[in-house]
């Protein structure tokens, strides 16, 4: 689903450039430059502008990339299917420095929907389309054996984000 009014700004992180988007009030997108699904909600009619919400997001990123857990959250607004939004809400509940598996995410969604089970691949598809990387922590989702699998920003960025949060020794499949 596309958003109507879009303002963008950039942030230079230790892992590369990041593009931020806002509807004027809330953060609506955050992508590593060039990542898979980059700018998936942008229509091309964007205006580069410094807004309070984007400045607050940059402060959040400054704290995060300094190796500390931010104690505040910019207002977020995501619009997509009910299923994806449910998965993204579950992602927001994964604590800083912790990980969950795709299977655990699928089980949580199935339980909320009153279903006996759900495919980890279905949950993984929704995780991969998360439009607000890092703040909605899709990098904290790992394979069933704790391995690093799938990340729209690239596995090496996923590893570095998890290491920044104190998680080490995770294996790539």
Tab-separated table of N, CA, C and O in Angstrom, residues 87 90-91 94-95 97-107 119-121 123-125 127-128 137-152 154-155 157-163 165-173:
chain	number	residue	atom	x	y	z
A	87	UNK	N	2.472	-9.543	12.179
A	87	UNK	CA	3.852	-10.040	12.296
A	87	UNK	C	4.768	-8.920	12.775
A	87	UNK	O	5.582	-9.116	13.683
A	90	UNK	N	4.520	-8.303	16.434
A	90	UNK	CA	5.241	-9.330	17.196
A	90	UNK	C	6.745	-9.033	17.181
A	90	UNK	O	7.421	-9.179	18.200
A	91	UNK	N	7.271	-8.596	16.039
A	91	UNK	CA	8.693	-8.239	15.961
A	91	UNK	C	9.034	-7.160	16.990
A	91	UNK	O	10.103	-7.206	17.613
A	94	UNK	N	10.190	-8.311	20.447
A	94	UNK	CA	11.447	-9.036	20.682
A	94	UNK	C	12.408	-8.069	21.370
A	94	UNK	O	12.766	-7.036	20.810
A	95	UNK	N	12.830	-8.380	22.586
A	95	UNK	CA	13.681	-7.444	23.331
A	95	UNK	C	15.051	-7.225	22.677
A	95	UNK	O	15.589	-8.102	21.996
A	97	UNK	N	18.756	-7.233	22.062
A	97	UNK	CA	19.757	-8.232	22.393
A	97	UNK	C	19.242	-9.662	22.395
A	97	UNK	O	20.001	-10.585	22.666
A	98	UNK	N	17.981	-9.863	22.092
A	98	UNK	CA	17.398	-11.205	22.056
A	98	UNK	C	17.024	-11.555	20.612
A	98	UNK	O	16.965	-10.675	19.755
A	99	UNK	N	16.772	-12.821	20.372
A	99	UNK	CA	16.340	-13.257	19.048
A	99	UNK	C	15.124	-14.169	19.192
A	99	UNK	O	14.865	-14.726	20.258
A	100	UNK	N	14.386	-14.295	18.103
A	100	UNK	CA	13.265	-15.232	17.993
A	100	UNK	C	13.423	-15.936	16.653
A	100	UNK	O	14.061	-15.418	15.736
A	101	UNK	N	12.843	-17.114	16.525
A	101	UNK	CA	12.919	-17.838	15.254
A	101	UNK	C	11.690	-17.522	14.406
A	101	UNK	O	10.652	-17.087	14.916
A	102	UNK	N	11.831	-17.794	13.114
A	102	UNK	CA	10.688	-17.628	12.214
A	102	UNK	C	9.534	-18.521	12.672
A	102	UNK	O	8.377	-18.122	12.632
A	103	UNK	N	9.856	-19.724	13.148
A	103	UNK	CA	8.838	-20.640	13.651
A	103	UNK	C	8.116	-20.086	14.866
A	103	UNK	O	6.896	-20.243	15.001
A	104	UNK	N	8.858	-19.427	15.763
A	104	UNK	CA	8.228	-18.817	16.940
A	104	UNK	C	7.307	-17.671	16.539
A	104	UNK	O	6.221	-17.513	17.111
A	105	UNK	N	7.725	-16.898	15.543
A	105	UNK	CA	6.877	-15.807	15.043
A	105	UNK	C	5.596	-16.396	14.458
A	105	UNK	O	4.487	-15.931	14.740
A	106	UNK	N	5.742	-17.442	13.634
A	106	UNK	CA	4.577	-18.090	13.018
A	106	UNK	C	3.638	-18.646	14.085
A	106	UNK	O	2.414	-18.500	13.990
A	107	UNK	N	4.184	-19.281	15.111
A	107	UNK	CA	3.362	-19.841	16.192
A	107	UNK	C	2.605	-18.740	16.935
A	107	UNK	O	1.435	-18.924	17.299
A	119	UNK	N	2.786	-21.562	8.735
A	119	UNK	CA	4.071	-21.775	8.080
A	119	UNK	C	5.093	-20.726	8.501
A	119	UNK	O	4.817	-19.531	8.480
A	120	UNK	N	6.277	-21.203	8.869
A	120	UNK	CA	7.368	-20.280	9.177
A	120	UNK	C	7.738	-19.466	7.944
A	120	UNK	O	8.146	-18.309	8.058
A	121	UNK	N	7.561	-20.044	6.756
A	121	UNK	CA	7.860	-19.322	5.519
A	121	UNK	C	6.904	-18.143	5.326
A	121	UNK	O	7.301	-17.080	4.847
A	123	UNK	N	5.433	-16.438	7.722
A	123	UNK	CA	5.894	-15.414	8.660
A	123	UNK	C	7.159	-14.753	8.131
A	123	UNK	O	7.315	-13.529	8.206
A	124	UNK	N	8.061	-15.557	7.565
A	124	UNK	CA	9.310	-15.023	7.014
A	124	UNK	C	9.080	-14.035	5.894
A	124	UNK	O	9.787	-13.035	5.783
A	125	UNK	N	8.080	-14.292	5.055
A	125	UNK	CA	7.756	-13.354	3.977
A	125	UNK	C	7.342	-12.002	4.526
A	125	UNK	O	7.743	-10.954	4.016
A	127	UNK	N	8.118	-10.844	7.572
A	127	UNK	CA	9.305	-10.274	8.219
A	127	UNK	C	10.165	-9.560	7.173
A	127	UNK	O	10.617	-8.432	7.384
A	128	UNK	N	10.371	-10.204	6.035
A	128	UNK	CA	11.230	-9.656	4.990
A	128	UNK	C	10.709	-8.384	4.355
A	128	UNK	O	11.478	-7.621	3.786
A	137	UNK	N	12.379	-4.589	14.695
A	137	UNK	CA	13.641	-5.339	14.628
A	137	UNK	C	13.585	-6.695	13.908
A	137	UNK	O	13.769	-7.751	14.520
A	138	UNK	N	13.411	-6.662	12.612
A	138	UNK	CA	13.403	-7.901	11.830
A	138	UNK	C	14.775	-8.580	11.842
A	138	UNK	O	14.870	-9.784	11.603
A	139	UNK	N	15.822	-7.833	12.167
A	139	UNK	CA	17.166	-8.430	12.242
A	139	UNK	C	17.286	-9.390	13.423
A	139	UNK	O	18.215	-10.186	13.472
A	140	UNK	N	16.333	-9.358	14.348
A	140	UNK	CA	16.371	-10.238	15.519
A	140	UNK	C	15.700	-11.587	15.268
A	140	UNK	O	15.526	-12.369	16.196
A	141	UNK	N	15.322	-11.864	14.025
A	141	UNK	CA	14.691	-13.140	13.701
A	141	UNK	C	15.729	-14.034	13.028
A	141	UNK	O	16.405	-13.628	12.079
A	142	UNK	N	15.862	-15.245	13.565
A	142	UNK	CA	16.885	-16.187	13.099
A	142	UNK	C	16.238	-17.517	12.708
A	142	UNK	O	15.064	-17.762	12.989
A	143	UNK	N	17.036	-18.378	12.086
A	143	UNK	CA	16.577	-19.716	11.719
A	143	UNK	C	16.346	-20.572	12.949
A	143	UNK	O	16.766	-20.228	14.061
A	144	UNK	N	15.714	-21.722	12.750
A	144	UNK	CA	15.301	-22.570	13.882
A	144	UNK	C	16.469	-23.012	14.753
A	144	UNK	O	16.314	-23.218	15.944
A	145	UNK	N	17.658	-23.137	14.187
A	145	UNK	CA	18.820	-23.551	14.977
A	145	UNK	C	19.677	-22.351	15.403
A	145	UNK	O	20.825	-22.514	15.790
A	146	UNK	N	19.099	-21.168	15.312
A	146	UNK	CA	19.823	-19.958	15.706
A	146	UNK	C	20.697	-19.381	14.613
A	146	UNK	O	21.437	-18.436	14.842
A	147	UNK	N	20.597	-19.950	13.415
A	147	UNK	CA	21.448	-19.486	12.316
A	147	UNK	C	20.913	-18.195	11.711
A	147	UNK	O	19.725	-17.886	11.794
A	148	UNK	N	21.828	-17.435	11.123
A	148	UNK	CA	21.457	-16.201	10.438
A	148	UNK	C	20.957	-16.546	9.048
A	148	UNK	O	21.695	-17.071	8.230
A	149	UNK	N	19.703	-16.258	8.817
A	149	UNK	CA	19.114	-16.477	7.492
A	149	UNK	C	18.320	-15.247	7.137
A	149	UNK	O	17.774	-14.574	8.008
A	150	UNK	N	18.264	-14.940	5.865
A	150	UNK	CA	17.422	-13.882	5.348
A	150	UNK	C	17.485	-12.555	6.078
A	150	UNK	O	17.284	-12.502	7.280
A	151	UNK	N	17.787	-11.513	5.367
A	151	UNK	CA	17.675	-10.154	5.863
A	151	UNK	C	17.738	-9.264	4.640
A	151	UNK	O	18.699	-9.339	3.863
A	152	UNK	N	16.719	-8.434	4.459
A	152	UNK	CA	16.642	-7.594	3.259
A	152	UNK	C	17.858	-6.683	3.118
A	152	UNK	O	18.253	-6.347	2.011
A	154	UNK	N	20.875	-7.535	3.984
A	154	UNK	CA	22.058	-8.377	3.802
A	154	UNK	C	22.465	-9.046	5.110
A	154	UNK	O	22.367	-8.444	6.179
A	155	UNK	N	22.911	-10.284	5.002
A	155	UNK	CA	23.270	-11.078	6.187
A	155	UNK	C	24.377	-10.419	7.001
A	155	UNK	O	24.357	-10.445	8.232
A	157	UNK	N	24.995	-7.238	7.443
A	157	UNK	CA	24.418	-6.156	8.255
A	157	UNK	C	23.636	-6.743	9.427
A	157	UNK	O	23.687	-6.233	10.542
A	158	UNK	N	22.903	-7.837	9.180
A	158	UNK	CA	22.158	-8.498	10.251
A	158	UNK	C	23.117	-8.936	11.358
A	158	UNK	O	22.864	-8.706	12.538
A	159	UNK	N	24.220	-9.552	10.970
A	159	UNK	CA	25.215	-9.996	11.940
A	159	UNK	C	25.737	-8.813	12.756
A	159	UNK	O	25.818	-8.868	13.975
A	160	UNK	N	26.066	-7.729	12.080
A	160	UNK	CA	26.624	-6.560	12.772
A	160	UNK	C	25.601	-5.911	13.706
A	160	UNK	O	25.957	-5.467	14.788
A	161	UNK	N	24.333	-5.877	13.310
A	161	UNK	CA	23.297	-5.325	14.186
A	161	UNK	C	23.155	-6.181	15.445
A	161	UNK	O	23.053	-5.655	16.558
A	162	UNK	N	23.153	-7.499	15.267
A	162	UNK	CA	23.033	-8.390	16.422
A	162	UNK	C	24.276	-8.307	17.314
A	162	UNK	O	24.160	-8.329	18.547
A	163	UNK	N	25.450	-8.189	16.717
A	163	UNK	CA	26.674	-8.033	17.514
A	163	UNK	C	26.640	-6.722	18.293
A	163	UNK	O	27.069	-6.674	19.446
A	165	UNK	N	24.127	-5.426	19.525
A	165	UNK	CA	23.224	-5.676	20.651
A	165	UNK	C	23.776	-6.735	21.616
A	165	UNK	O	23.090	-7.152	22.548
A	166	UNK	N	25.003	-7.196	21.359
A	166	UNK	CA	25.636	-8.142	22.265
A	166	UNK	C	25.466	-9.604	21.900
A	166	UNK	O	25.874	-10.483	22.655
A	167	UNK	N	24.886	-9.899	20.745
A	167	UNK	CA	24.720	-11.283	20.295
A	167	UNK	C	25.904	-11.646	19.417
A	167	UNK	O	26.144	-11.008	18.409
A	168	UNK	N	26.644	-12.652	19.793
A	168	UNK	CA	27.799	-13.088	18.999
A	168	UNK	C	27.709	-14.583	18.759
A	168	UNK	O	26.929	-15.290	19.397
A	169	UNK	N	28.522	-15.064	17.853
A	169	UNK	CA	28.609	-16.494	17.593
A	169	UNK	C	27.482	-17.081	16.768
A	169	UNK	O	27.335	-18.285	16.695
A	170	UNK	N	26.675	-16.231	16.140
A	170	UNK	CA	25.603	-16.733	15.296
A	170	UNK	C	26.190	-17.172	13.955
A	170	UNK	O	27.051	-16.510	13.396
A	171	UNK	N	25.705	-18.270	13.450
A	171	UNK	CA	26.222	-18.856	12.212
A	171	UNK	C	25.351	-18.515	11.023
A	171	UNK	O	24.131	-18.450	11.135
A	172	UNK	N	25.988	-18.322	9.880
A	172	UNK	CA	25.271	-18.116	8.627
A	172	UNK	C	25.010	-19.462	7.984
A	172	UNK	O	25.878	-20.322	8.002
A	173	UNK	N	23.811	-19.626	7.413
A	173	UNK	CA	23.529	-20.875	6.694
A	173	UNK	C	23.735	-20.674	5.218
A	173	UNK	O	23.738	-19.592	4.726
